[in-house]
Coordinates of C-alpha atoms in Angstrom, one line a residue:
D1 CA 133.5 70.2 153.8
A2 CA 130.0 72.2 153.8
E3 CA 132.1 75.5 153.9
G4 CA 134.0 75.0 150.8
I5 CA 130.6 75.1 148.6
I6 CA 130.2 77.8 146.3
G7 CA 126.7 76.9 144.6
L8 CA 126.6 76.1 141.2
P9 CA 129.2 78.8 139.3
V10 CA 127.7 80.1 135.9
H11 CA 130.8 79.9 133.9
V12 CA 133.0 83.1 132.0
L13 CA 134.4 82.7 129.0
N14 CA 137.5 84.9 127.7
L15 CA 138.0 84.6 123.7
A16 CA 140.7 86.4 123.7
T17 CA 142.4 83.4 126.1
S18 CA 140.6 80.4 126.3
E19 CA 140.8 80.7 129.7
L20 CA 137.7 80.0 131.8
Y21 CA 136.6 81.5 134.8
A22 CA 133.5 80.3 137.3
T23 CA 131.4 83.6 138.5
S24 CA 130.3 82.2 141.9
A25 CA 128.7 85.6 142.6
F26 CA 125.7 83.6 140.4
A27 CA 125.2 80.7 142.7
L28 CA 125.7 82.3 146.0
G29 CA 122.1 83.4 145.2
G30 CA 120.4 80.0 144.7
Q31 CA 120.2 80.4 140.8
E32 CA 120.6 77.3 139.3
K33 CA 120.6 79.0 134.8
V34 CA 121.4 82.5 134.3
V35 CA 120.3 83.6 130.7
E36 CA 122.0 86.3 128.3
V37 CA 120.1 89.1 127.4
N38 CA 120.9 91.1 124.6
T39 CA 121.3 94.7 125.3
G40 CA 121.8 96.1 121.7
T41 CA 125.2 98.0 122.7
T42 CA 128.5 97.1 123.2
D43 CA 129.3 98.9 126.3
F44 CA 127.3 97.3 128.4
V45 CA 126.4 93.0 129.8
S46 CA 123.1 92.2 131.0
F47 CA 121.7 88.4 132.4
V48 CA 118.2 87.9 134.3
P49 CA 119.3 85.0 137.1
S50 CA 116.7 82.1 137.6
G51 CA 116.1 79.0 139.7
Y52 CA 113.4 77.0 141.2
N53 CA 111.4 79.3 141.9
G54 CA 109.0 77.2 144.3
A55 CA 107.4 74.5 144.5
F56 CA 106.1 72.9 141.8
G57 CA 102.8 70.3 141.5
G58 CA 100.2 72.2 143.5
S59 CA 99.9 73.3 147.1
F60 CA 100.2 70.7 150.2
P61 CA 99.1 73.1 153.5
H62 CA 99.6 69.4 155.4
I63 CA 103.6 69.3 155.4
V64 CA 104.0 73.2 155.9
D65 CA 101.1 72.4 158.6
Y66 CA 103.7 69.2 159.4
R67 CA 106.9 71.2 160.0
N68 CA 106.0 74.6 161.3
G69 CA 104.4 71.8 164.4
N70 CA 107.5 69.7 164.3
Y71 CA 110.3 72.5 163.7
T72 CA 111.0 76.2 164.2
R73 CA 113.4 78.2 161.9
S74 CA 116.2 80.0 163.3
D75 CA 115.0 83.0 163.0
G76 CA 111.3 82.4 164.2
N77 CA 109.1 82.5 161.8
P78 CA 107.0 80.1 160.3
Y79 CA 107.5 78.4 157.8
V80 CA 105.1 79.1 154.5
W81 CA 105.2 76.9 151.2
P82 CA 107.8 78.6 148.6
Q83 CA 105.7 79.4 146.1
N84 CA 107.3 82.8 143.6
I85 CA 109.2 83.6 146.0
L86 CA 112.1 84.6 143.7
P87 CA 111.3 87.5 141.9
T88 CA 113.2 88.0 138.1
R89 CA 115.9 90.3 139.1
L90 CA 118.4 92.0 135.9
Y91 CA 121.1 92.2 136.0
I92 CA 123.6 94.3 134.0
G93 CA 126.8 95.2 134.1
K94 CA 129.1 98.5 132.1
K95 CA 132.0 97.1 130.1
N96 CA 135.1 97.9 131.1
T97 CA 134.7 99.2 134.6
D98 CA 135.6 97.6 138.3
K99 CA 133.4 97.5 140.8
D100 CA 133.8 100.3 142.6
G101 CA 132.9 102.5 139.0
N102 CA 136.4 102.9 137.9
T103 CA 137.5 102.8 134.3
D104 CA 139.6 99.8 134.0
S105 CA 140.2 98.0 130.4
A106 CA 143.0 95.2 131.7
D107 CA 141.4 93.4 134.1
F108 CA 139.0 90.8 131.9
L109 CA 136.3 90.7 134.7
A110 CA 136.5 94.5 135.0

């Protein structure tokens, strides 16, 4: 069932309770590897997600030409060679703060 697929989740461990949570928000963006970045403070957490950033092994214009000649994208744009299409992203989160910016020290995921 394709509607049940969430991608490859990142896992978050609650050290106080040993509970493990899957955070699908990272995976839904096509990210497959997530690196934690040391912010130098205990008030923030930071991640750099990455994935397959384009085509590996060279450029193959004949493949793109074949695809454009035989298929149409649903948005009407032509297919392009997917090299370096995903820029680096750095996510910074303030600990004990919910998604609306309110202080929340009770919810582990805040």
